[in-house]
Every structure is written in structure tokens, then in C-alpha cells.
Amino acid sequence: MSTHDSPVHIVVVGCLIRNGLGEILLIRHHKRGWEIPQGRVEAGEGIVDALRREVREETGVEIKPGPLTAVWSKVSPPASLILTFLADYAEGELAPSDETPELGWFSEREGVELVAHPVTRDRLRALLDYSGTVACFSYATNPYKLLGSLGEP
């Protein structure tokens, strides 16, 4: 395979953040609705640095990153690898932005009810059900279809 034919994937990081009350932090995306904070890893940026940056940009808070919980492979264009983590709230006040005008702390039950997009719902379930083993999922979009997994969403 030549360099020109090499696959190119967007790398995305996201995390489920819990506060001291056990609540989870969700943001409202203008297209996908309620979801965990997430975003692209920039060129030359480390994964954990990207995770902290995205959370800070989207929510205004600082986190203590925890374990990698799953790798999601989106095979539909643009191909993406989404790495999901658990994290603890560290400090800061929630700060809405142009990108995330709505955000808040919710109980797990409220969070599951708010998240409507199918892939986002599966990601949230996998994060909430994390058992200590990293899971792997492959999926397509338009329409969303889970193609394979090692673990349960």
C-alpha cells in the first residue's frame, strides 16, 4: 500500500465526567443533542492533553482523567477513531459557550433519558457500564448501525 492509499482517521476523545455527588456532566450539541464532552485531537497534541482541552473549551471545568473505557471505530466517511474515558471533576464553574450553550450536571437516570442520538446513547451506556476492560466497537452512520463489538454498548 502506498502512502497515498493509507487510511486516514480523525481521532476524537470524549469522557464521562462525574462530580462528588455522582452526577454526570452533559453538553447539548446543536445537531446531536445531549452528549458527553468530546472533540478532535489536534495535530501534535497528546490524547490526554486533547481531552483536558476539549472539556475546558466546552464546559469551563478542569478534570482528573481516568481510564480509557472504549475505542469506537466509525467506518463511514469521514472515518474516525473515538476514544472514551472516565474522568472526575477537579475544579471550575460550568461556563456555556457558543459551541455548548447548554450544559449541566445530571443523575445517571436523567442523563440516559436526555441522550437521544443512537451512537451517543450507546457510548453513554458503555461508559456507565464500564467494568474495567476496554471495549471496542465498529459502527456506520446514516443510518446508525453497530457492526461489531468486543464488549457491550
PDB file of N, CA and C in Angstrom, residues 32-34 114-122:
ATOM      1  N   ARG A  32     -26.516  16.891  17.470  1.00  0.00           N
ATOM      2  CA  ARG A  32     -26.667  15.566  18.081  1.00  0.00           C
ATOM      3  C   ARG A  32     -27.436  15.578  19.395  1.00  0.00           C
ATOM      4  N   GLY A  33     -27.714  16.744  19.921  1.00  0.00           N
ATOM      5  CA  GLY A  33     -28.421  16.825  21.204  1.00  0.00           C
ATOM      6  C   GLY A  33     -27.466  16.609  22.369  1.00  0.00           C
ATOM      7  N   TRP A  34     -27.982  16.112  23.476  1.00  0.00           N
ATOM      8  CA  TRP A  34     -27.187  15.920  24.687  1.00  0.00           C
ATOM      9  C   TRP A  34     -26.170  14.812  24.496  1.00  0.00           C
ATOM     10  N   LEU A 114     -32.020  11.947  28.636  1.00  0.00           N
ATOM     11  CA  LEU A 114     -31.744  13.112  27.787  1.00  0.00           C
ATOM     12  C   LEU A 114     -31.063  12.755  26.473  1.00  0.00           C
ATOM     13  N   VAL A 115     -30.183  11.764  26.497  1.00  0.00           N
ATOM     14  CA  VAL A 115     -29.382  11.420  25.316  1.00  0.00           C
ATOM     15  C   VAL A 115     -30.260  10.664  24.322  1.00  0.00           C
ATOM     16  N   ALA A 116     -30.466  11.248  23.146  1.00  0.00           N
ATOM     17  CA  ALA A 116     -31.384  10.678  22.161  1.00  0.00           C
ATOM     18  C   ALA A 116     -30.694  10.071  20.943  1.00  0.00           C
ATOM     19  N   HIS A 117     -29.550  10.605  20.527  1.00  0.00           N
ATOM     20  CA  HIS A 117     -28.863  10.120  19.321  1.00  0.00           C
ATOM     21  C   HIS A 117     -28.377   8.689  19.574  1.00  0.00           C
ATOM     22  N   PRO A 118     -28.638   7.738  18.671  1.00  0.00           N
ATOM     23  CA  PRO A 118     -28.316   6.328  18.929  1.00  0.00           C
ATOM     24  C   PRO A 118     -26.857   6.037  19.279  1.00  0.00           C
ATOM     25  N   VAL A 119     -25.900   6.579  18.527  1.00  0.00           N
ATOM     26  CA  VAL A 119     -24.498   6.277  18.839  1.00  0.00           C
ATOM     27  C   VAL A 119     -24.099   6.930  20.158  1.00  0.00           C
ATOM     28  N   THR A 120     -24.610   8.114  20.421  1.00  0.00           N
ATOM     29  CA  THR A 120     -24.307   8.800  21.677  1.00  0.00           C
ATOM     30  C   THR A 120     -24.897   8.034  22.853  1.00  0.00           C
ATOM     31  N   ARG A 121     -26.093   7.503  22.676  1.00  0.00           N
ATOM     32  CA  ARG A 121     -26.741   6.696  23.716  1.00  0.00           C
ATOM     33  C   ARG A 121     -25.930   5.429  23.981  1.00  0.00           C
ATOM     34  N   ASP A 122     -25.466   4.754  22.924  1.00  0.00           N
ATOM     35  CA  ASP A 122     -24.641   3.553  23.110  1.00  0.00           C
ATOM     36  C   ASP A 122     -23.328   3.894  23.811  1.00  0.00           C
TER      37      ASP A 122
END
